PDB file of C-alpha atoms in Angstrom:
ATOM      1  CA  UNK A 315    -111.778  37.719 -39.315  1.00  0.00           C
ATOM      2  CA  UNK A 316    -112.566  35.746 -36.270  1.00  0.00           C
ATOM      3  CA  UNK A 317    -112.802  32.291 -38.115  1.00  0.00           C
ATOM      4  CA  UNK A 318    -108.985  33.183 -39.322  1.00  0.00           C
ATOM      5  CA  UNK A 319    -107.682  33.924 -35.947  1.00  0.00           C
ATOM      6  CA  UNK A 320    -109.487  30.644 -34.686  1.00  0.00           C
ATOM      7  CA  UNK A 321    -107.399  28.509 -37.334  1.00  0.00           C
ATOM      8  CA  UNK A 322    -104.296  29.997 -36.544  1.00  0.00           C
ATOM      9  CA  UNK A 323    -104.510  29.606 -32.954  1.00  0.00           C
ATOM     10  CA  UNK A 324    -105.712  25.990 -33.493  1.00  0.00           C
ATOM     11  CA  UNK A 325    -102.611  25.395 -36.094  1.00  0.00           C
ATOM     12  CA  UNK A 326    -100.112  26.710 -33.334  1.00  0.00           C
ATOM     13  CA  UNK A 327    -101.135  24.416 -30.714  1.00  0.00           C
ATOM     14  CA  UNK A 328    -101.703  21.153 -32.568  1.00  0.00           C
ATOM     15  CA  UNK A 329     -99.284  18.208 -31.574  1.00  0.00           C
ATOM     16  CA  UNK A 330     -98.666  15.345 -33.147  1.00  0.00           C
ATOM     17  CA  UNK A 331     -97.884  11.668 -31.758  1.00  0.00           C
ATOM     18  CA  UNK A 332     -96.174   8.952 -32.693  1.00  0.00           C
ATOM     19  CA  UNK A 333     -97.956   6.112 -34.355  1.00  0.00           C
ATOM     20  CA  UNK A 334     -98.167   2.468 -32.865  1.00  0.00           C
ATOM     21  CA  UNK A 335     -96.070   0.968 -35.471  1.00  0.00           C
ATOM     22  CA  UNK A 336     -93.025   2.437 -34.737  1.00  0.00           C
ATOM     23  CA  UNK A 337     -93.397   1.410 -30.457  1.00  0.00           C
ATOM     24  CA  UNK A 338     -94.273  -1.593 -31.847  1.00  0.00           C
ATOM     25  CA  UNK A 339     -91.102  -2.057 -33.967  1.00  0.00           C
ATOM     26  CA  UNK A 340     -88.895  -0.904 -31.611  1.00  0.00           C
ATOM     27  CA  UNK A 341     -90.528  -3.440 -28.863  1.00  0.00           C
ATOM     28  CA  UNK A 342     -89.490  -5.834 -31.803  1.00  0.00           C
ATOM     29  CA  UNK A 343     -85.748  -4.938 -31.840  1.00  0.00           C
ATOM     30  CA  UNK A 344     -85.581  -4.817 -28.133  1.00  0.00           C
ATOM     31  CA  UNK A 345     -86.957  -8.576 -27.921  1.00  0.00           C
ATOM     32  CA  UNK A 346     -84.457  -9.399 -31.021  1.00  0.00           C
ATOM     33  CA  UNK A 347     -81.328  -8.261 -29.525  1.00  0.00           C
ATOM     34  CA  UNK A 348     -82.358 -10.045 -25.764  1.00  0.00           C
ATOM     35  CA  UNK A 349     -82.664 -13.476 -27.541  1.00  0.00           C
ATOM     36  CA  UNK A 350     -78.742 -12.682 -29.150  1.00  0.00           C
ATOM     37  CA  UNK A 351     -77.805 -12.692 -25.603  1.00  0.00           C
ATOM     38  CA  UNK A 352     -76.329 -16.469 -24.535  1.00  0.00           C
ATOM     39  CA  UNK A 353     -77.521 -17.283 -21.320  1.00  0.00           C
ATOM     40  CA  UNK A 354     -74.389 -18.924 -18.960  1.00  0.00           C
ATOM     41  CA  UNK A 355     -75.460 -20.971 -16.135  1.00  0.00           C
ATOM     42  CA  UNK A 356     -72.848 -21.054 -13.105  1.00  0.00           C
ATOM     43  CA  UNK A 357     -72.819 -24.255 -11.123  1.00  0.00           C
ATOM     44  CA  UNK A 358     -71.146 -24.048  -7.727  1.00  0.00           C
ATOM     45  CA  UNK A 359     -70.046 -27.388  -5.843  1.00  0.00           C
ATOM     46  CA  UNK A 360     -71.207 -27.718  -2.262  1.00  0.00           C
ATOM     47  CA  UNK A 361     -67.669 -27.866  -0.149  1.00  0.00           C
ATOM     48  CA  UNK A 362     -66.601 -31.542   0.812  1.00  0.00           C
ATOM     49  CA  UNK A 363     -67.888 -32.792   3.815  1.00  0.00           C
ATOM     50  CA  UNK A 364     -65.707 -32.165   6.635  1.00  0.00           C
ATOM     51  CA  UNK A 365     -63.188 -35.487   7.741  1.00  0.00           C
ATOM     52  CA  UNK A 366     -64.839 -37.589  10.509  1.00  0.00           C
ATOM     53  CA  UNK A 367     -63.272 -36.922  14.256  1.00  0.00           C
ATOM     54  CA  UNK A 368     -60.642 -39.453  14.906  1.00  0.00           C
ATOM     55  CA  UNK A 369     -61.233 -41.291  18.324  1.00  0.00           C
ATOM     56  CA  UNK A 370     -59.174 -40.258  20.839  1.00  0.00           C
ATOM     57  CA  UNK A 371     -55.891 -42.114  21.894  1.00  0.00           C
ATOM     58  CA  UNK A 372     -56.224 -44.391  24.693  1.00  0.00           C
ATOM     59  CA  UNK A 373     -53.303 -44.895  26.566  1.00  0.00           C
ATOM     60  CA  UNK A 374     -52.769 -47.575  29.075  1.00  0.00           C
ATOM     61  CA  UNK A 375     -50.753 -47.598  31.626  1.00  0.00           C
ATOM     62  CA  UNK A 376     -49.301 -51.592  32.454  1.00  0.00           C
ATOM     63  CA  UNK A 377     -47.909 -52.130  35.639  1.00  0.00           C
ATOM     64  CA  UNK A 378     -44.593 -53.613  36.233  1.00  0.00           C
ATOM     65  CA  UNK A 379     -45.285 -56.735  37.398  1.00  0.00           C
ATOM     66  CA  UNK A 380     -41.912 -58.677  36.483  1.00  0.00           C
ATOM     67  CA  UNK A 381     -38.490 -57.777  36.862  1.00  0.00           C
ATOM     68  CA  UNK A 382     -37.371 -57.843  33.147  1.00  0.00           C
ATOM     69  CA  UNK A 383     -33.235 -59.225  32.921  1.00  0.00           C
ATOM     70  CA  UNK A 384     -30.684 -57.161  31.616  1.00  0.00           C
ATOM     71  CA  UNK A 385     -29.462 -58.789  28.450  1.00  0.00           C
ATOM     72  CA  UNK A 386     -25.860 -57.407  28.302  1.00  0.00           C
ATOM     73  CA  UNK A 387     -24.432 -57.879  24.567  1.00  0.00           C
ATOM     74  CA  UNK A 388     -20.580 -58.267  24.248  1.00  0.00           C
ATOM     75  CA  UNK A 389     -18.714 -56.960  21.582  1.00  0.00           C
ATOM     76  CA  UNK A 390     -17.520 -58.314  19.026  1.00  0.00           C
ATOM     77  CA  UNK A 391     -15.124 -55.926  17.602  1.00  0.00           C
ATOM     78  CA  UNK A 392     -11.502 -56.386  18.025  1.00  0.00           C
ATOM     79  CA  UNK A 393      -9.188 -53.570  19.105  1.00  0.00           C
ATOM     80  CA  UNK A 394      -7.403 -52.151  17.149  1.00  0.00           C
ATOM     81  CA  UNK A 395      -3.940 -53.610  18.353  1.00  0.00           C
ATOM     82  CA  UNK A 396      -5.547 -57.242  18.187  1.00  0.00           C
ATOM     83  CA  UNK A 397      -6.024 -56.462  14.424  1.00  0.00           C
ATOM     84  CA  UNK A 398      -2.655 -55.175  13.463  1.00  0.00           C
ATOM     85  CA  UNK A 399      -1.117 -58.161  15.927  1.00  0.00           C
ATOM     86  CA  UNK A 400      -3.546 -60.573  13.214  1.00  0.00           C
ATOM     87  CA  UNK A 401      -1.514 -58.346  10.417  1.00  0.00           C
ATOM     88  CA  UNK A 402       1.212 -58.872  11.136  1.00  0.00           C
ATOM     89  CA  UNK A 403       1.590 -62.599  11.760  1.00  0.00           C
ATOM     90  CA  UNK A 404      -0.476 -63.604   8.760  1.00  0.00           C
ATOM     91  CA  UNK A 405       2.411 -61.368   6.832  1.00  0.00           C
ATOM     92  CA  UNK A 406       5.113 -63.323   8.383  1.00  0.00           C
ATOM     93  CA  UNK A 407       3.417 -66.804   7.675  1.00  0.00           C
ATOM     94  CA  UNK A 408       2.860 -66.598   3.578  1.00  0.00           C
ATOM     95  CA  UNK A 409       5.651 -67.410   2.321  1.00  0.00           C
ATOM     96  CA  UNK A 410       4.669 -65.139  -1.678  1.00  0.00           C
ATOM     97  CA  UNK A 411       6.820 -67.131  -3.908  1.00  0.00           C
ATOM     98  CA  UNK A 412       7.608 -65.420  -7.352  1.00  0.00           C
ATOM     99  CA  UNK A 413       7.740 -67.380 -10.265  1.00  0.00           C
ATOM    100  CA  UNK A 414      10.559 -67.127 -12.598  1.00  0.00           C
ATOM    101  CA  UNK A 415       9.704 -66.404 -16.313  1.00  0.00           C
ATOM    102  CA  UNK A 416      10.901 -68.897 -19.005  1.00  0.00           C
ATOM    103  CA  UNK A 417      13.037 -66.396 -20.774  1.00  0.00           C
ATOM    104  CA  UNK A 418      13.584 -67.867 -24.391  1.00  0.00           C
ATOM    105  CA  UNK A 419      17.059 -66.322 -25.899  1.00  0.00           C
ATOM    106  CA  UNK A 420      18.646 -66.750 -29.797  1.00  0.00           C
ATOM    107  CA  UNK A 421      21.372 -68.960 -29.505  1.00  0.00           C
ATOM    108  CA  UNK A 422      22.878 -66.320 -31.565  1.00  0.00           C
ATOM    109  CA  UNK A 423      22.167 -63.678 -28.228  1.00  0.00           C
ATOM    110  CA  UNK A 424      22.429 -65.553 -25.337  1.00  0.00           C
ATOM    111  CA  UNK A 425      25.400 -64.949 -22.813  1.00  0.00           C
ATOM    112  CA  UNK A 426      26.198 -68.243 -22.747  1.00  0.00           C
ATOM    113  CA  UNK A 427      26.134 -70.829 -24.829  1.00  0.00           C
ATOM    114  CA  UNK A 428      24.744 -74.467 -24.343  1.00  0.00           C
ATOM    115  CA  UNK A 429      28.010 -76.669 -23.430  1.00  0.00           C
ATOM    116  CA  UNK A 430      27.770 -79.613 -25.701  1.00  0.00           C
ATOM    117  CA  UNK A 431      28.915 -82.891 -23.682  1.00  0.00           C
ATOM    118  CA  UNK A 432      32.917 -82.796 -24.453  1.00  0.00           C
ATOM    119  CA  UNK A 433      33.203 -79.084 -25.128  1.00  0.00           C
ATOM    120  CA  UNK A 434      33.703 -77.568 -21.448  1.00  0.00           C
ATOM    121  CA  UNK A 435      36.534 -75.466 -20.227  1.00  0.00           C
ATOM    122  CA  UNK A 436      36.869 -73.296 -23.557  1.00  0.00           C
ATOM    123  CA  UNK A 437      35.812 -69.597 -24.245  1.00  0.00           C
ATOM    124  CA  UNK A 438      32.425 -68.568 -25.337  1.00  0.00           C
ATOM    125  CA  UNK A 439      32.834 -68.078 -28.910  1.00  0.00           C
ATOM    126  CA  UNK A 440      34.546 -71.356 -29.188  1.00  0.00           C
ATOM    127  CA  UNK A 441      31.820 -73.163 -27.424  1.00  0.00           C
ATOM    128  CA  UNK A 442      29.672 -71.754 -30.190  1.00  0.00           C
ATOM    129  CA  UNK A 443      31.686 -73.130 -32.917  1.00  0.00           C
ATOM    130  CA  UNK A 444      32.189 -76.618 -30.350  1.00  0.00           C
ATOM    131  CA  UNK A 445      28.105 -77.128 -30.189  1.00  0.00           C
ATOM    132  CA  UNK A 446      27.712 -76.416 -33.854  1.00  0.00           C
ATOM    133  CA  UNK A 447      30.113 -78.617 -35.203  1.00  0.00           C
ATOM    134  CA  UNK A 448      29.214 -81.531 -32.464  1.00  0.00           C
ATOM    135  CA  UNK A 449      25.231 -80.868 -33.552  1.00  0.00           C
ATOM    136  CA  UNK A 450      26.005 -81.022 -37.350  1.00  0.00           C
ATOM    137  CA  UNK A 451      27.903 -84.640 -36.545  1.00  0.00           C
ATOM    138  CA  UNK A 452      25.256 -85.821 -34.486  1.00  0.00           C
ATOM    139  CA  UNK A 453      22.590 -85.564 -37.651  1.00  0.00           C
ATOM    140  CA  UNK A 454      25.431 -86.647 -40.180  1.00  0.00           C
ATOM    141  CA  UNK A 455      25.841 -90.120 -37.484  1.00  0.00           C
ATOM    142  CA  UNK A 456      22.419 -90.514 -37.411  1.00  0.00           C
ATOM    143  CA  UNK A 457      21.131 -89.554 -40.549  1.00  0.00           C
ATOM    144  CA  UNK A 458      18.539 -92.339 -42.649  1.00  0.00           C
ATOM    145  CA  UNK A 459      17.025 -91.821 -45.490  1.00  0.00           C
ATOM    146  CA  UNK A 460      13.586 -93.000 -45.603  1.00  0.00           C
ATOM    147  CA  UNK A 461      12.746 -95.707 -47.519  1.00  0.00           C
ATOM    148  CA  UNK A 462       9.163 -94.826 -48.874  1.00  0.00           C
ATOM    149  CA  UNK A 463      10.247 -90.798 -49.837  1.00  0.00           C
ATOM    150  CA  UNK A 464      13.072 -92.780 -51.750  1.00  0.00           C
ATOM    151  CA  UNK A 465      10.172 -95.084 -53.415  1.00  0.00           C
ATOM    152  CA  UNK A 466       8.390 -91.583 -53.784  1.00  0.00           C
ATOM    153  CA  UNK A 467      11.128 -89.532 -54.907  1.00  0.00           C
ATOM    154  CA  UNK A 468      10.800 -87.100 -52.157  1.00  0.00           C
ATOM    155  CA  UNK A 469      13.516 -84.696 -51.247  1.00  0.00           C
ATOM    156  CA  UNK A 470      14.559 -81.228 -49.826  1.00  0.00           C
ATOM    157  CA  UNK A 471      15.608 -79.857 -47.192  1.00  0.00           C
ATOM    158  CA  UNK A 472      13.564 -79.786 -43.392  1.00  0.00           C
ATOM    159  CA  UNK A 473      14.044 -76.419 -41.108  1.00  0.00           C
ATOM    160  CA  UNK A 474      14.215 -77.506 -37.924  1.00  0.00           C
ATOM    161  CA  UNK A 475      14.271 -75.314 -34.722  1.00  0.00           C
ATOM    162  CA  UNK A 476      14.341 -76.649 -31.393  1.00  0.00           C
ATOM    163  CA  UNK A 477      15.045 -75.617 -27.075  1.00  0.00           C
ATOM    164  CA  UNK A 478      17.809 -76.438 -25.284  1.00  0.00           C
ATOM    165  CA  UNK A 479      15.775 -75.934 -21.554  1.00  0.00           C
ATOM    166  CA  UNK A 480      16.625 -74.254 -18.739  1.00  0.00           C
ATOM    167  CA  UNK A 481      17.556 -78.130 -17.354  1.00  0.00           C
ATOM    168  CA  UNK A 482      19.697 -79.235 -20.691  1.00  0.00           C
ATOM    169  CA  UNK A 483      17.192 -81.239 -22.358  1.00  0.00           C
ATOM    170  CA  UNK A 484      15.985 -80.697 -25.878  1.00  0.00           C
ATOM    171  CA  UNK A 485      12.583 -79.645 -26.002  1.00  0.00           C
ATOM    172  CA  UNK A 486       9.637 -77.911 -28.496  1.00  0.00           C
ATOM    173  CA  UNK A 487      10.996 -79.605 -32.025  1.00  0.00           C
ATOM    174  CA  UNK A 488       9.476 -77.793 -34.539  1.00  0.00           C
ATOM    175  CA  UNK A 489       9.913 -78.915 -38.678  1.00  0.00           C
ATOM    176  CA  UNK A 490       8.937 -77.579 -41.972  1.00  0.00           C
ATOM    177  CA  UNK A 491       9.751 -79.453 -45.095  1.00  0.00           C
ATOM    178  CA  UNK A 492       8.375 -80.680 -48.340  1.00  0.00           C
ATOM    179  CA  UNK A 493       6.863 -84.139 -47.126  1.00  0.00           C
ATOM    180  CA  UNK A 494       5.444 -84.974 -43.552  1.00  0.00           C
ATOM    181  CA  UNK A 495       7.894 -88.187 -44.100  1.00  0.00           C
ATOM    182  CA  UNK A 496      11.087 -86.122 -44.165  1.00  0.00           C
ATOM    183  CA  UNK A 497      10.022 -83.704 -41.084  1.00  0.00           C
ATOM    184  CA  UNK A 498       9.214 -87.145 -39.191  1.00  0.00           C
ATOM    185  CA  UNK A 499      12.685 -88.100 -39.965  1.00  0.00           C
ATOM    186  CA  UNK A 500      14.296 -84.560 -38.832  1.00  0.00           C
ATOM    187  CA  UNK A 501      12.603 -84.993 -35.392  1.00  0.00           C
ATOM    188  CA  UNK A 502      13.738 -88.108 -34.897  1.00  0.00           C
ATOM    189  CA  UNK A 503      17.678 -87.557 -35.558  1.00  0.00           C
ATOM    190  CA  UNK A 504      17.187 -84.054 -33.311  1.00  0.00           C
ATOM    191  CA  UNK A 505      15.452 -85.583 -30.137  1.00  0.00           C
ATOM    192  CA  UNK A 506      18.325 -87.932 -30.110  1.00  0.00           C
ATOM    193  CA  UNK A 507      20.430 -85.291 -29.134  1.00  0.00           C
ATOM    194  CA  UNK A 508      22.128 -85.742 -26.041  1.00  0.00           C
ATOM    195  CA  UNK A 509      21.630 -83.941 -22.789  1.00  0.00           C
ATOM    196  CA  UNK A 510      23.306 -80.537 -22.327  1.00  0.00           C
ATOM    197  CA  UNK A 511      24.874 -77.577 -19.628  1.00  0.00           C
ATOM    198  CA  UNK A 512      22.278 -75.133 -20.328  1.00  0.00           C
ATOM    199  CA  UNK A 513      22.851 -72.233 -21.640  1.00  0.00           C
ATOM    200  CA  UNK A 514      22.712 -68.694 -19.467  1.00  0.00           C
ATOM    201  CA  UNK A 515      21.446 -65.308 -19.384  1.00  0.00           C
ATOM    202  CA  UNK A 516      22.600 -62.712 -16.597  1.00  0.00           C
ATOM    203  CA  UNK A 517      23.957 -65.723 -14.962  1.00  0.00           C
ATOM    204  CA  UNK A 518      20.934 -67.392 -14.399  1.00  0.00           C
ATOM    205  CA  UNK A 519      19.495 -70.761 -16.508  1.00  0.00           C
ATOM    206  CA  UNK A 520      17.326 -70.138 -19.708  1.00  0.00           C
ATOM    207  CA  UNK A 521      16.181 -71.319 -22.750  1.00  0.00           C
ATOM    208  CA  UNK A 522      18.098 -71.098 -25.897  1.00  0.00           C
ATOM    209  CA  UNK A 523      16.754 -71.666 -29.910  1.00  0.00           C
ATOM    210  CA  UNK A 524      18.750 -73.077 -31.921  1.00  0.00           C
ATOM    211  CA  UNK A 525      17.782 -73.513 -35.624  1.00  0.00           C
ATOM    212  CA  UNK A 526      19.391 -75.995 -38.181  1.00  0.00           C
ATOM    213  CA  UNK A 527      18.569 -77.258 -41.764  1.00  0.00           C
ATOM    214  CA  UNK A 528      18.476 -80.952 -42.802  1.00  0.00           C
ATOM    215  CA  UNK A 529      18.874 -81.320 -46.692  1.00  0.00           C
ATOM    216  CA  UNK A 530      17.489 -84.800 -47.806  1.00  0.00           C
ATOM    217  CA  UNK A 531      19.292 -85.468 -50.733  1.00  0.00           C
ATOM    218  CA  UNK A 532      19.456 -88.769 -52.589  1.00  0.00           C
ATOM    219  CA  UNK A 533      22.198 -89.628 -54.874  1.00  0.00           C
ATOM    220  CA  UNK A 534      22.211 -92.179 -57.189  1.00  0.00           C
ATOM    221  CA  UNK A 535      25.089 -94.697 -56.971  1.00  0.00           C
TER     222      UNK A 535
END
């Protein structure tokens, strides 16, 4: 009976201990999860190096010796009347001279006609009819046939337009025909015209166009 109640006495105050396996694995996991761990190294910069003392200003102090001269500057501005005075006489001496446009009128338009030599003291519609008829007989008087566009056979008729100037002369011919020969000849007879009273436009001289055909025509005899 005594060797029981020994046992159970002994049973109820027996501990037990861990064994050195498991401290030794957990030392393990410990020294594991540490090496995980990155490892940040923090640099810091020393501060700059503080700016050297600057030298202290040295000021000095030159005696007036010499009497420096004044230098007085004069102005050269000019008042204000002195420049409209300039104005106004450099208005007064140009002399602005406009030019008159060469106004270039139909004969068919103009005002007044170009007075053919012999044809003055008559209305304006009858000095129309008076420098047409005296134009046509001027060509007609001095009309020639060329001999080479007769060797040729050339013929037709030449437009001719030409200017009776501001002055009365005949100016700025112009021809268009079949043959350069023919147009030659068609200048020819037209700058033989005579000189003229020119022909105006609000009562002042212009130049009037005045277009005429030449028919070169040869008939056999």
């Amino acid at each position: 009976l005594n060797l029981m109640l020994f046992f159970t006495w002994y049973g109820l105050n027996y501990k037990t201990y861990p064994t050195n396996d498991s401290i030794v694995q957990q030392l393990d996991m410990e020294e594991e999860y540490e090496e995980d761990i990155p490892i940040t190294n923090f640099e810091t910069t020393p501060p700059p190096p503080p700016p050297p003392a600057s030298a202290p200003e040295v000021i000095t102090v030159v005696e007036d010796i010499d009497d420096v001269e004044e230098t007085v500057i004069e102005s050269t501005e000019t008042s204000q009347s002195e420049e409209i005075e300039e104005r106004v006489i450099s208005i007064e001496e140009a002399n602005v001279e406009e030019e008159e446009e060469d106004i270039e009128v139909p004969f068919a338009a103009v005002e007044s006609v170009p007075i053919y030599p012999g044809c003055k003291g008559k209305t304006n519609s009858e000095l129309k009819a008076c420098f047409e008829a005296n134009v046509l007989e001027h060509i007609k008087n001095n009309f020639k046939y060329p001999d080479a566009a007769l060797q040729l056979g050339i013929y037709g008729r030449v437009h001719v337009v030409f200017v009776v100037d501001k002055n009365g002369n005949i100016t700025d011919i112009q021809t268009r025909g079949p043959a350069e020969i023919l147009e030659k000849e068609a200048s020819r007879i037209i700058g033989k015209l005579p000189k003229m009273t020119p022909g105006k436009q609000r009562n002042k001289p212009v130049n009037v166009k005045f277009a005429v055909p030449i028919n070169f025509k040869y008939v056999a005899q």
